[in-house]
C-alpha cells in the first residue's frame, strides 16, 4: 500500500504563519494562545518529515520570538525614564547629593535597557531575515576544514538538515545526528573534545525578592577551542542527551560545569597535550575494536568458513546440482552481543523469521545462514557506534558461477533480505552491492 502524500498547508508557510500569529495575538489577546498552539500542531502534522524549510532555517526564523525581549527591555527603560522625569520635577537646590546619584544610576539603567532591546531586536531580525549571517550559519561555517572557502548558507543548512532528518535523535530542543549536534548552534561531532553539563539553580536578589533561574545546559569545546552552548528546558532530558553524545563521541572528555574554567584557561601547551591524549584514546579504542572484530571473525568463520566453489551448475532458483557429490546440510549460526554462540543444523522458516526480528531488536549481533547444499550463504553483522548499519555478505549465482557480494544497509533491510534469501526469492538490486569474488 502506497503511503499517502501529505501536502503542506501553504497559508501556514513562512512568512504567512508569522503574520497570522501576530494578527491573532492582536485580536484575541490571551485567547489567541490556544488557537496559535493548535495552528502550530496542525502545521507540524502536515510536515511529517520535518519542517518544509528545513530545521536550520526554521530555527533561525524562530528567533523572532526574541522580539519579546526587545519589548520588555524597552518597557523597563521607559519606566525608569518616567521615574527620572518625575524626580527631576521635584529637585530643589537644597536636595541632597544622594538623590542626584540615584538619578544618574537610573539614567545608566535607561541606556542599558534600550541598548539591550536594540541588540535583541537586531539579532532576531538578522537571523530571521538574513539567515546566512545568523549565529547558526556562523557555527557551521567555523567548523569547516577551510571556513573561508565554505559553501553558502543554503548548502551548509542542507548538509545539517539531511543528517538530522535521517539520523536525528531529539532531546528537548536539541538533536543529535550521525555527524552533527543541532540546537541554536551546531557542532561537528568529530571535532568534540570536551563536554560539560550544567544543571543548577541560580538565585538573584531583586527588590527584596529572590528570583530563581534553572540553568540546564550542555557546553562543548571543540578541537579549535571554540565553545558551543546548548540550552534545554527539561532537566530529565540532559542525562539522555549526554549519553547519546557519549555514544557518538566516545573519546571526548565529559566533566561537570565546575571544571569548565579549568579547561578554558589551559595554556596552548596544555591544550595541545589534551589533543594528544584524545588521539591516543581514539587510537587505542580503534585498535581494540579491530582486535575484537578479528577475534569474532576468527571464531565465527563468517562467509569464508564454508568452501564455496565458483564453478557450479545452478538452476534459476539458485539450487545446485552439486556435481562434487556433497550433500551438506544447512546451518543457522547466531551470536549475541555477549558473544554467546549458537549453531542449528535443523531449522525452519519460522526460525529464520525469529532470527530476522532479533537483528532488528539487537538480540543477535551476527547471523550466518547457510542453505542446504553448502553453496548459498548469507552473513549479517550488526552495526556499531561508528556505523549503525548492518554489514551483509552473501554468495549468489550469476551467469552459472558463484559470486561473492557485500553491502551495508539498515537492520530492517537486512532482516528482510535474510528471509527472502531463505525462501530463494531474493532479487537483489545489484547497484546496492559490491562484488568481492576471490580469484581462483
XYZ file of C-alpha atoms in Angstrom:
440
model
C 0.000 0.000 0.000
C 1.475 3.334 -1.030
C 1.886 5.968 1.638
C -0.440 8.886 1.015
C 1.481 12.078 0.437
C 0.640 14.807 2.934
C 0.727 18.241 1.351
C 1.934 21.203 3.425
C -0.522 23.957 4.287
C 0.538 26.917 2.158
C -1.098 29.575 4.326
C 0.903 28.300 7.318
C 4.206 28.556 5.473
C 6.696 31.321 6.192
C 6.052 34.271 6.409
C 2.262 33.894 6.371
C 2.223 31.870 9.577
C 4.001 34.673 11.462
C 1.560 37.276 10.152
C -1.381 35.066 11.164
C 0.036 34.531 14.677
C 0.623 38.278 15.162
C -2.877 39.120 13.897
C -4.470 36.585 16.245
C -2.463 37.923 19.187
C -3.616 41.484 18.469
C -7.263 40.483 18.005
C -7.752 37.806 20.665
C -5.049 38.736 23.179
C -4.624 35.851 25.667
C -7.343 33.819 23.942
C -5.048 33.615 20.928
C -2.613 31.288 22.724
C -4.616 28.013 22.326
C -5.500 28.936 18.741
C -1.856 29.602 17.840
C -0.750 26.355 19.518
C -3.400 24.483 17.538
C -2.195 26.001 14.265
C 1.399 25.062 15.126
C 0.332 21.471 15.810
C -1.578 21.387 12.502
C 1.477 22.680 10.635
C 3.684 20.028 12.279
C 1.192 17.269 11.431
C 1.345 18.215 7.745
C 5.152 18.108 7.795
C 5.860 14.515 8.941
C 9.395 14.556 7.505
C 10.383 17.712 9.316
C 9.734 21.373 8.553
C 9.393 22.126 4.850
C 12.004 24.879 5.034
C 14.450 22.682 6.970
C 15.430 22.515 10.631
C 18.157 25.164 10.394
C 16.087 27.783 8.622
C 13.149 27.140 10.928
C 15.375 27.625 13.986
C 16.680 30.920 12.577
C 13.167 32.199 11.927
C 12.004 31.139 15.379
C 14.432 33.706 16.778
C 11.743 36.288 16.036
C 10.412 35.349 19.460
C 13.360 37.331 20.853
C 11.444 40.467 19.872
C 9.535 39.842 23.081
C 12.737 40.594 24.994
C 13.101 43.770 22.951
C 9.637 44.883 24.014
C 10.385 44.024 27.646
C 13.678 45.939 27.712
C 12.073 48.964 26.071
C 9.212 48.867 28.602
C 11.635 48.713 31.534
C 13.693 51.540 30.056
C 10.552 53.651 29.624
C 9.515 53.023 33.228
C 12.890 54.114 34.564
C 12.841 57.165 32.265
C 9.454 58.173 33.718
C 10.941 57.860 37.210
C 13.819 60.181 36.228
C 11.460 62.794 34.776
C 9.246 62.690 37.861
C 12.250 63.023 40.150
C 13.660 65.976 38.201
C 10.432 67.926 38.701
C 10.874 67.635 42.463
C 14.534 68.612 42.501
C 15.317 71.546 44.788
C 18.580 73.384 45.152
C 18.908 72.071 48.703
C 18.363 68.415 47.679
C 20.997 66.017 48.919
C 23.729 64.618 46.674
C 22.415 61.088 47.237
C 19.319 61.856 45.178
C 21.430 63.020 42.242
C 23.432 59.793 42.427
C 20.198 57.768 42.234
C 19.096 59.725 39.164
C 22.438 59.206 37.441
C 22.276 55.462 38.164
C 18.716 55.368 36.816
C 19.874 57.097 33.634
C 22.550 54.427 33.194
C 19.844 51.764 33.510
C 17.730 53.515 30.888
C 20.606 53.483 28.416
C 21.398 49.847 29.281
C 17.800 48.684 28.786
C 17.450 50.454 25.436
C 20.814 49.151 24.191
C 19.856 45.589 25.240
C 16.487 45.938 23.495
C 18.070 47.202 20.291
C 20.615 44.361 20.372
C 17.981 41.642 20.895
C 15.838 43.124 18.145
C 18.774 43.256 15.754
C 19.732 39.609 16.433
C 16.129 38.428 15.997
C 15.598 40.273 12.706
C 19.069 39.397 11.374
C 18.632 35.658 11.975
C 15.105 35.584 10.532
C 15.621 37.827 7.503
C 19.311 37.137 6.743
C 19.912 33.535 7.913
C 23.287 33.461 6.124
C 24.550 35.910 8.771
C 22.945 34.083 11.711
C 24.857 32.571 14.591
C 23.708 29.146 13.407
C 25.273 29.596 9.967
C 28.458 31.000 11.516
C 28.762 27.993 13.844
C 28.574 25.540 10.914
C 30.938 27.587 8.770
C 33.538 27.892 11.552
C 33.812 24.103 11.791
C 34.510 23.520 8.122
C 38.116 22.477 7.276
C 38.547 25.826 5.490
C 35.925 28.270 6.843
C 36.825 30.995 4.357
C 36.082 28.617 1.487
C 32.930 27.114 2.999
C 29.791 26.735 0.832
C 26.929 29.214 1.058
C 24.411 29.052 3.900
C 21.853 27.119 1.847
C 24.307 24.247 1.282
C 25.502 24.332 4.898
C 21.925 24.151 6.173
C 21.038 21.359 3.718
C 24.008 19.310 4.954
C 22.870 19.544 8.582
C 19.161 19.126 7.755
C 19.829 15.879 5.863
C 21.736 14.399 8.813
C 19.126 15.403 11.397
C 16.213 14.243 9.219
C 17.779 10.809 8.644
C 19.590 10.154 11.933
C 18.414 12.790 14.416
C 17.513 11.795 17.975
C 15.710 14.604 19.791
C 16.227 15.634 23.388
C 14.043 18.634 24.197
C 15.056 21.155 21.507
C 18.473 19.597 20.820
C 19.013 16.867 18.205
C 21.966 14.514 17.771
C 22.607 13.117 14.311
C 25.372 10.948 12.963
C 27.625 13.926 12.204
C 26.078 16.987 13.868
C 24.645 18.129 17.197
C 21.873 20.609 16.421
C 20.445 23.368 18.622
C 20.609 27.154 18.499
C 24.156 26.428 17.297
C 25.578 23.370 15.532
C 28.605 21.250 16.463
C 30.526 18.790 14.304
C 30.641 15.579 16.371
C 34.063 14.609 15.020
C 35.507 17.833 16.488
C 34.133 17.380 20.025
C 36.911 17.208 22.613
C 35.340 18.171 25.979
C 31.687 18.152 27.057
C 30.386 19.891 30.197
C 26.973 19.532 31.743
C 25.206 22.105 33.885
C 22.021 21.542 35.849
C 21.770 24.072 38.636
C 19.598 26.815 40.068
C 20.865 30.355 40.353
C 19.425 32.853 42.849
C 19.183 36.611 42.305
C 18.089 39.206 44.853
C 15.951 41.909 43.274
C 13.771 44.459 45.095
C 13.660 42.384 48.244
C 12.579 39.314 46.290
C 14.574 36.227 45.351
C 14.389 35.207 41.696
C 15.314 31.588 40.896
C 16.595 30.595 37.455
C 17.052 26.937 36.468
C 20.020 26.624 34.105
C 20.169 23.388 32.064
C 22.997 23.314 29.538
C 25.380 21.118 27.617
C 28.568 23.008 26.716
C 31.007 21.665 24.115
C 34.629 22.594 23.476
C 35.827 21.545 20.022
C 39.358 20.901 18.757
C 39.757 24.580 17.855
C 38.804 25.643 21.402
C 35.509 27.023 20.165
C 32.713 26.831 22.730
C 29.131 25.852 21.875
C 26.251 26.015 24.355
C 23.033 24.004 24.019
C 20.106 25.095 26.191
C 17.428 22.694 27.443
C 14.215 23.219 29.370
C 13.593 19.728 30.737
C 16.266 18.537 33.220
C 15.284 14.893 32.620
C 16.456 15.164 29.019
C 20.016 16.191 29.929
C 21.349 12.747 31.040
C 19.914 11.099 27.920
C 21.424 13.796 25.715
C 24.847 13.298 27.318
C 24.615 9.505 26.868
C 23.779 9.941 23.192
C 26.676 12.345 22.607
C 28.999 9.999 24.513
C 27.942 7.176 22.199
C 28.811 9.249 19.115
C 31.964 10.823 20.588
C 33.374 8.041 22.827
C 36.870 9.551 23.044
C 35.790 13.007 24.265
C 36.113 14.031 27.923
C 32.941 14.596 29.972
C 33.077 16.826 33.030
C 30.718 18.850 35.288
C 30.418 22.590 34.772
C 32.544 23.215 37.876
C 35.578 22.186 35.798
C 34.699 24.464 32.887
C 37.107 27.267 33.839
C 39.899 24.758 34.366
C 39.722 23.716 30.705
C 39.005 27.084 29.105
C 42.051 28.643 30.816
C 44.514 25.988 29.702
C 47.653 27.267 28.029
C 48.427 26.377 24.422
C 50.865 23.703 25.609
C 48.277 22.170 27.957
C 45.638 22.220 25.236
C 47.979 20.503 22.789
C 48.609 17.827 25.426
C 44.840 17.345 25.765
C 44.574 16.851 21.992
C 47.407 14.294 22.048
C 45.613 12.383 24.815
C 42.462 12.421 22.724
C 44.302 10.953 19.718
C 45.873 8.300 21.947
C 42.488 7.240 23.376
C 40.966 7.131 19.894
C 43.828 5.047 18.534
C 43.643 2.579 21.445
C 39.862 2.233 21.100
C 40.018 1.641 17.338
C 42.813 -0.891 17.788
C 40.845 -2.735 20.479
C 37.734 -2.774 18.295
C 39.767 -4.094 15.381
C 41.190 -6.876 17.539
C 37.735 -7.794 18.806
C 36.401 -7.844 15.246
C 39.258 -10.110 14.142
C 38.659 -12.383 17.120
C 34.973 -12.618 16.356
C 35.680 -13.277 12.688
C 38.163 -15.996 13.637
C 35.728 -17.697 15.997
C 32.730 -17.014 13.817
C 34.153 -18.019 10.486
C 31.714 -15.897 8.538
C 31.179 -16.260 4.832
C 34.566 -17.816 4.055
C 34.215 -20.527 6.705
C 32.400 -22.572 4.072
C 34.188 -23.932 0.996
C 32.292 -22.318 -1.816
C 33.358 -23.320 -5.339
C 32.792 -20.897 -8.171
C 32.041 -23.372 -10.970
C 28.705 -24.973 -10.147
C 25.670 -25.637 -12.330
C 22.884 -23.515 -10.824
C 19.246 -23.547 -11.687
C 17.037 -20.466 -11.953
C 16.068 -20.821 -8.273
C 19.683 -20.788 -7.112
C 19.746 -24.534 -6.373
C 22.847 -26.511 -7.245
C 23.199 -29.871 -8.905
C 26.121 -30.493 -6.540
C 28.444 -32.212 -9.017
C 31.036 -32.851 -6.327
C 28.715 -35.294 -4.670
C 28.383 -33.271 -1.489
C 25.119 -33.135 0.372
C 25.839 -30.507 3.037
C 23.069 -29.689 5.454
C 22.027 -26.139 6.087
C 23.194 -24.202 9.125
C 21.844 -21.261 11.085
C 24.552 -19.828 13.334
C 23.947 -16.958 15.758
C 25.996 -14.728 18.041
C 24.552 -12.453 20.754
C 26.094 -9.113 21.796
C 27.598 -11.015 24.764
C 29.432 -13.235 22.238
C 27.357 -16.318 23.042
C 27.331 -18.636 20.002
C 24.577 -20.942 18.813
C 24.527 -23.242 15.789
C 21.488 -25.083 14.432
C 21.618 -27.726 11.694
C 17.849 -28.199 11.719
C 15.680 -25.117 11.327
C 12.564 -23.922 9.556
C 11.348 -20.692 8.031
C 9.732 -19.608 11.292
C 13.158 -19.871 12.959
C 14.700 -17.640 10.290
C 11.887 -15.087 10.813
C 12.553 -15.041 14.568
C 16.274 -14.529 13.934
C 15.494 -11.724 11.472
C 13.447 -9.967 14.161
C 16.396 -10.463 16.515
C 18.592 -8.459 14.138
C 16.176 -5.534 14.364
C 15.863 -5.524 18.164
C 19.606 -6.317 18.589
C 19.041 -9.707 20.253
C 21.671 -11.041 17.838
C 24.935 -9.373 16.889
C 25.699 -11.686 13.946
C 23.753 -14.211 11.890
C 25.130 -16.744 9.413
C 22.657 -18.573 7.181
C 23.980 -21.471 5.069
C 21.310 -23.038 2.869
C 21.219 -26.815 2.292
C 23.715 -27.818 -0.371
C 26.548 -25.743 1.094
C 26.833 -23.082 -1.608
C 24.424 -20.267 -0.790
C 25.430 -18.378 2.323
C 24.428 -15.006 3.821
C 26.292 -13.419 6.727
C 24.904 -10.381 8.609
C 26.810 -8.394 11.265
C 25.020 -5.654 13.204
C 26.436 -2.124 13.143
C 28.441 -0.455 15.890
C 28.747 3.036 17.387
C 30.744 4.271 14.395
C 28.362 2.950 11.744
C 24.918 1.777 12.791
C 24.256 -0.004 9.503
C 24.462 -3.778 9.171
C 27.322 -5.324 7.178
C 25.942 -8.013 4.851
C 27.920 -10.560 2.816
C 26.430 -13.244 0.595
C 27.035 -15.637 -2.256
C 24.748 -15.729 -5.280
C 24.900 -17.427 -8.677
C 25.345 -15.117 -11.662
C 25.816 -16.477 -15.189
C 26.310 -20.005 -13.870
C 29.093 -19.018 -11.438
C 29.011 -18.401 -7.710
C 29.868 -14.810 -6.813
C 30.617 -13.041 -3.533
C 28.892 -9.723 -2.712
C 28.816 -7.294 0.209
C 26.978 -4.108 1.228
C 25.777 -2.067 4.193
C 22.127 -1.441 4.958
C 19.634 -0.811 7.775
C 18.820 -3.617 10.211
C 15.271 -3.867 8.851
C 16.535 -4.232 5.299
C 18.994 -6.928 6.396
C 16.198 -8.807 8.185
C 14.016 -8.655 5.068
C 16.850 -9.927 2.862
C 17.598 -12.798 5.262
C 14.051 -14.184 4.979
C 13.965 -13.679 1.204
C 17.326 -15.438 0.912
C 15.989 -18.445 2.813
C 12.944 -18.525 0.522
C 15.270 -18.370 -2.517
C 13.213 -15.475 -3.835
C 15.987 -12.977 -3.226
C 16.072 -10.479 -6.099
C 18.949 -8.112 -5.334
C 19.373 -4.657 -6.781
C 22.989 -5.031 -7.871
C 23.627 -1.283 -7.698
C 23.476 -1.656 -3.890
C 26.082 -4.436 -3.783
C 29.821 -4.608 -4.341
C 31.379 -7.795 -5.707
C 34.476 -9.237 -3.985
C 34.693 -12.684 -5.539
C 38.162 -14.133 -4.805
C 40.323 -15.033 -7.746
C 40.936 -18.698 -8.434
